[in-house]
Every structure is written in C-alpha cells, then in structure tokens.
Amino acid sequence: MIDDPRSDRPLDYHLVLPAAGGDDGEGILVEEFIRQDDFCATGLRSVSWTPGGGWWSSATLSRDLRADLAVLARVVPTGHAEATDAYRRLGGGELPSGSVLRTYFRDHQPIAATAPLRLGPAQPPEGFRERRVYRVLFAKDLATEQVTALRGRWRTTGGGSAGSVADGRHEIGGVRFTWDLRRVGRTLAWALDVTVLMRGGGAEAVRETLTDLTNLLRQQGLIAVTTERFA
C-alpha cells in the first residue's frame, strides 16, 4: 500500500541557481517522494517557482537534475528557512505552507518498485524478528571535508563494509540500525546502505531514521534519487 502524503511531513526544498551565460534565472524547487508503507520510494512529485513565472510544473527539471550534470550543478538542496528567505528575496512574499504547496503538484513521476532483492542472510540474527536492508541513492559529490564531518557526526569506527567511507549505528525503540556510505557508479553518485534489525514493530523508527539520515546527507549537498529495499 502506498502511503498518502501528509501535511505534517516536511517537503524537500532546493535552490535553483542562475545558469552561467544563459537565460535561466534563480528559483525554488519543491519535491516530495511518494513511499510505500516500508519507506521505499514509488514516485516523485514536484513544483518550481521563478520570479515573474509563478509556480509551474517541474517534472522535467526534477528528472534532469538527477541525470544531467549541468543541471545538477545549478541545484542546491536546502532547508525550509533558507527557501523561505530566498522566496522573499526574489519577490515572492511569504512562502506558502506545505499543505498549500502540495496542491500545486501536478505531475507524478513513477519510480519502478520491485520485490525486495536478497542482500545478505535470509534470516535475522537471534533475538530479532525481521532484517531489512535499504539503499538510498544520491546524486552530486561530497568534498573530503564533508566526508570528514559525516564521520565525526556518525562516530565512524572504520568497521563498515568494503568500500565504505563513513559508517554509523544506533538503536531506537528496540530497532537496531547500522549504515555505510559509499561511492557508486561511474558518475557523481553515492549510496547509503542501511541495515535494520527489528525485534517487534518499529515502522515509525524506520521512517524516522531513514528520513534523518537522508536529510543529513541533503544538508551536505547531495540530491536524493530514490530509496530501494534489498531485504
């Protein structure tokens, strides 16, 4: 079952910078992933605003910024406060609330959802009822100092899997989380692999932790692409 967007869940905001030597100016991009009950992404909704152009469908922009390096270089993930300041500075006035912005979404970009692939042992370790493995994919690059900051924030021990540049772990509500960040693909792309061990329930803990980890990487400048499940 796909969960319905809720007005109390924050949207993803991005600043769109002027194109060098081109006609495209500054603006704001607002996005929201549509997710299944287990947090896997199944779609993406978005809308953009530019001075003088108002709010307009931005499906093409959302798609291009994840595939075109020139477009990717112009888009910077940001928080609600920074988007509010930019909207006011560019002449938009007061940024509409999340519930109002959701009414501006017109296009739904589907993200192919498949049955979870098996990555790692089929059975959870003793004491746990269920084992899940998620992969959150990101576009853009991280500087050395940003990786260092993440390692400090996560208290990385270096005990992650092969290829990991930063790792972390924590437990909340009886749910144990471990994660690794690594570069993937031939272009600017990163993957955050998160292993979840559940003793009983814990769906909200999964949503909260994956959301927090995704937002932390957005704060470092990465663009979220999708969330997949491998177990």
Short mmCIF file of C-alpha atoms in Angstrom, two decimals:
data_model
loop_
_atom_site.label_atom_id
_atom_site.label_comp_id
_atom_site.label_asym_id
_atom_site.label_seq_id
_atom_site.Cartn_x
_atom_site.Cartn_y
_atom_site.Cartn_z
CA MET A 1 0.00 0.00 0.00
CA ILE A 2 1.32 3.45 -0.93
CA ASP A 3 1.03 5.96 1.87
CA ASP A 4 -0.68 9.26 1.20
CA PRO A 5 1.39 12.44 1.61
CA ARG A 6 0.72 14.04 4.99
CA SER A 7 0.84 17.76 5.62
CA ASP A 8 2.88 17.23 8.79
CA ARG A 9 5.77 15.65 6.90
CA PRO A 10 8.32 18.18 5.61
CA LEU A 11 8.87 18.70 1.91
CA ASP A 12 12.28 18.78 0.22
CA TYR A 13 13.38 22.27 -0.83
CA HIS A 14 16.07 23.21 -3.35
CA LEU A 15 17.53 26.48 -4.58
CA VAL A 16 17.99 26.72 -8.35
CA LEU A 17 20.95 28.95 -9.21
CA PRO A 18 21.20 31.14 -12.33
CA ALA A 19 22.60 29.45 -15.43
CA ALA A 20 26.05 30.70 -16.34
CA GLY A 21 25.72 32.78 -19.51
CA GLY A 22 22.16 31.59 -20.06
CA ASP A 23 18.64 32.91 -19.73
CA ASP A 24 17.56 30.68 -16.83
CA GLY A 25 17.46 32.61 -13.57
CA GLU A 26 17.09 31.81 -9.91
CA GLY A 27 14.19 29.87 -8.48
CA ILE A 28 12.95 27.34 -5.98
CA LEU A 29 12.19 23.64 -6.48
CA VAL A 30 9.94 21.78 -4.04
CA GLU A 31 9.71 17.97 -4.08
CA GLU A 32 8.10 15.11 -2.22
CA PHE A 33 8.76 11.38 -2.60
CA ILE A 34 5.77 9.06 -2.52
CA ARG A 35 6.57 5.99 -0.47
CA GLN A 36 5.23 2.55 0.35
CA ASP A 37 4.49 1.58 3.93
CA ASP A 38 8.05 0.20 4.22
CA PHE A 39 9.50 3.59 3.11
CA CYS A 40 10.56 2.53 -0.41
CA ALA A 41 10.07 5.30 -2.99
CA THR A 42 7.46 4.71 -5.69
CA GLY A 43 7.11 8.18 -7.13
CA LEU A 44 8.13 11.84 -7.01
CA ARG A 45 6.01 14.98 -7.08
CA SER A 46 7.45 18.44 -7.63
CA VAL A 47 6.75 22.08 -8.41
CA SER A 48 9.02 25.04 -9.15
CA TRP A 49 8.76 28.79 -8.75
CA THR A 50 10.59 31.56 -10.60
CA PRO A 51 10.18 35.34 -10.32
CA GLY A 52 7.64 36.51 -12.85
CA GLY A 53 6.74 32.95 -13.78
CA GLY A 54 4.89 31.87 -10.67
CA TRP A 55 4.52 28.20 -9.76
CA TRP A 56 4.89 25.75 -12.64
CA SER A 57 5.19 22.02 -13.22
CA SER A 58 8.80 20.94 -12.80
CA ALA A 59 8.76 17.25 -13.71
CA THR A 60 11.40 17.83 -16.39
CA LEU A 61 13.66 19.76 -14.01
CA SER A 62 13.37 17.07 -11.31
CA ARG A 63 14.23 14.40 -13.85
CA ASP A 64 17.12 16.32 -15.45
CA LEU A 65 18.83 17.29 -12.21
CA ARG A 66 19.32 13.59 -11.46
CA ALA A 67 20.74 12.78 -14.90
CA ASP A 68 22.32 15.95 -16.32
CA LEU A 69 25.50 17.18 -14.60
CA ALA A 70 24.99 20.74 -15.91
CA VAL A 71 21.53 20.93 -14.33
CA LEU A 72 22.74 19.17 -11.19
CA ALA A 73 25.40 21.85 -10.68
CA ARG A 74 22.69 24.54 -10.51
CA VAL A 75 20.51 22.86 -7.87
CA VAL A 76 21.36 23.05 -4.17
CA PRO A 77 19.29 21.20 -1.55
CA THR A 78 18.29 23.47 1.30
CA GLY A 79 16.00 23.73 4.30
CA HIS A 80 12.64 25.40 4.71
CA ALA A 81 14.10 28.53 6.36
CA GLU A 82 16.57 29.15 3.52
CA ALA A 83 13.86 28.52 0.89
CA THR A 84 11.59 30.98 2.71
CA ASP A 85 14.32 33.63 2.70
CA ALA A 86 15.06 33.09 -1.00
CA TYR A 87 11.37 33.25 -1.93
CA ARG A 88 11.02 36.56 -0.09
CA ARG A 89 14.28 37.95 -1.52
CA LEU A 90 13.22 37.13 -5.07
CA GLY A 91 9.93 38.95 -4.65
CA GLY A 92 7.56 36.08 -3.91
CA GLY A 93 6.49 37.31 -0.48
CA GLU A 94 5.60 34.69 2.11
CA LEU A 95 6.35 31.10 1.04
CA PRO A 96 3.12 29.02 1.00
CA SER A 97 2.72 26.33 3.64
CA GLY A 98 3.46 22.70 2.86
CA SER A 99 -0.25 21.86 2.61
CA VAL A 100 -0.75 24.64 0.04
CA LEU A 101 2.36 23.65 -1.93
CA ARG A 102 1.03 20.11 -2.20
CA THR A 103 -1.99 21.44 -4.09
CA TYR A 104 0.43 22.80 -6.72
CA PHE A 105 1.81 19.33 -7.53
CA ARG A 106 0.52 18.33 -10.97
CA ASP A 107 2.87 15.67 -12.30
CA HIS A 108 3.64 12.33 -10.72
CA GLN A 109 6.88 10.70 -11.83
CA PRO A 110 6.66 6.97 -11.09
CA ILE A 111 9.69 5.17 -9.68
CA ALA A 112 9.72 1.49 -10.54
CA ALA A 113 9.07 -0.64 -7.47
CA THR A 114 10.16 -4.27 -7.45
CA ALA A 115 10.06 -7.02 -4.87
CA PRO A 116 12.97 -6.71 -2.42
CA LEU A 117 16.15 -8.40 -3.60
CA ARG A 118 18.02 -10.58 -1.14
CA LEU A 119 21.21 -8.98 0.12
CA GLY A 120 22.82 -10.84 3.00
CA PRO A 121 21.44 -13.71 5.11
CA ALA A 122 17.75 -14.55 4.75
CA GLN A 123 17.21 -14.97 8.48
CA PRO A 124 17.74 -12.23 11.09
CA PRO A 125 20.20 -12.92 13.89
CA GLU A 126 18.96 -14.43 17.13
CA GLY A 127 16.78 -12.08 19.16
CA PHE A 128 15.34 -10.27 16.13
CA ARG A 129 12.16 -10.93 14.18
CA GLU A 130 13.00 -9.23 10.86
CA ARG A 131 16.01 -7.99 8.92
CA ARG A 132 15.75 -5.28 6.26
CA VAL A 133 18.38 -3.66 4.04
CA TYR A 134 17.72 -0.30 2.38
CA ARG A 135 19.73 1.64 -0.18
CA VAL A 136 19.23 5.39 -0.55
CA LEU A 137 20.80 6.69 -3.76
CA PHE A 138 22.11 10.25 -4.09
CA ALA A 139 23.46 12.42 -6.91
CA LYS A 140 26.18 15.08 -6.69
CA ASP A 141 29.56 14.85 -4.97
CA LEU A 142 30.99 15.17 -1.48
CA ALA A 143 34.17 17.05 -0.65
CA THR A 144 36.75 15.50 1.65
CA GLU A 145 35.80 17.84 4.50
CA GLN A 146 32.14 16.85 4.15
CA VAL A 147 33.02 13.16 4.46
CA THR A 148 35.14 14.01 7.49
CA ALA A 149 32.21 15.87 9.04
CA LEU A 150 29.93 12.87 8.48
CA ARG A 151 32.46 10.51 10.03
CA GLY A 152 32.58 12.70 13.10
CA ARG A 153 28.81 13.07 13.30
CA TRP A 154 28.29 9.31 13.00
CA ARG A 155 31.29 8.43 15.19
CA THR A 156 32.63 6.24 12.41
CA THR A 157 34.84 3.43 13.64
CA GLY A 158 36.02 2.17 10.26
CA GLY A 159 34.27 -1.13 10.83
CA GLY A 160 31.92 -0.75 7.89
CA SER A 161 31.80 -2.97 4.83
CA ALA A 162 34.28 -2.81 1.95
CA GLY A 163 34.25 0.49 0.08
CA SER A 164 32.59 2.41 2.89
CA VAL A 165 33.90 5.94 3.53
CA ALA A 166 31.72 6.58 6.59
CA ASP A 167 29.54 4.38 8.76
CA GLY A 168 27.39 4.62 11.84
CA ARG A 169 24.94 2.82 14.08
CA HIS A 170 22.25 3.46 16.65
CA GLU A 171 19.24 1.79 18.27
CA ILE A 172 15.80 3.26 18.87
CA GLY A 173 12.63 1.64 20.17
CA GLY A 174 14.18 -1.84 20.08
CA VAL A 175 15.21 -1.41 16.40
CA ARG A 176 18.93 -1.60 15.59
CA PHE A 177 20.35 0.36 12.66
CA THR A 178 23.77 0.19 11.01
CA TRP A 179 24.73 2.06 7.84
CA ASP A 180 27.55 2.62 5.35
CA LEU A 181 28.11 5.41 2.83
CA ARG A 182 29.99 4.62 -0.38
CA ARG A 183 30.51 5.99 -3.86
CA VAL A 184 28.75 4.04 -6.63
CA GLY A 185 28.63 4.17 -10.41
CA ARG A 186 30.93 5.96 -12.82
CA THR A 187 29.46 9.42 -12.32
CA LEU A 188 28.80 11.51 -9.23
CA ALA A 189 26.66 9.15 -7.18
CA TRP A 190 26.58 7.90 -3.60
CA ALA A 191 24.73 5.11 -1.85
CA LEU A 192 23.72 4.91 1.78
CA ASP A 193 23.12 1.26 2.75
CA VAL A 194 21.11 0.85 5.94
CA THR A 195 20.60 -2.49 7.71
CA VAL A 196 17.61 -2.66 10.06
CA LEU A 197 17.12 -5.36 12.70
CA MET A 198 13.62 -5.37 14.19
CA ARG A 199 12.50 -7.20 17.34
CA GLY A 200 8.80 -6.42 17.01
CA GLY A 201 7.19 -3.39 15.39
CA GLY A 202 9.26 -0.37 14.53
CA ALA A 203 7.85 1.03 11.29
CA GLU A 204 7.90 4.58 12.63
CA ALA A 205 11.50 4.14 13.85
CA VAL A 206 12.49 3.03 10.34
CA ARG A 207 10.78 6.05 8.77
CA GLU A 208 12.30 8.45 11.30
CA THR A 209 15.85 7.11 10.97
CA LEU A 210 15.87 6.90 7.17
CA THR A 211 14.39 10.40 6.98
CA ASP A 212 17.01 11.80 9.38
CA LEU A 213 19.90 10.13 7.53
CA THR A 214 18.60 11.32 4.15
CA ASN A 215 18.17 14.88 5.42
CA LEU A 216 21.66 14.90 6.91
CA LEU A 217 23.15 13.99 3.51
CA ARG A 218 20.96 16.63 1.85
CA GLN A 219 22.49 19.15 4.26
CA GLN A 220 25.89 18.12 2.87
CA GLY A 221 24.67 18.97 -0.64
CA LEU A 222 23.58 15.59 -2.02
CA ILE A 223 20.36 15.17 -4.04
CA ALA A 224 18.20 12.19 -3.08
CA VAL A 225 17.32 9.99 -6.09
CA THR A 226 15.36 7.05 -4.67
CA THR A 227 15.09 4.63 -1.76
CA GLU A 228 15.20 0.89 -2.54
CA ARG A 229 14.91 -2.19 -0.36
CA PHE A 230 17.18 -5.23 -0.75
CA ALA A 231 15.84 -7.42 2.04
#
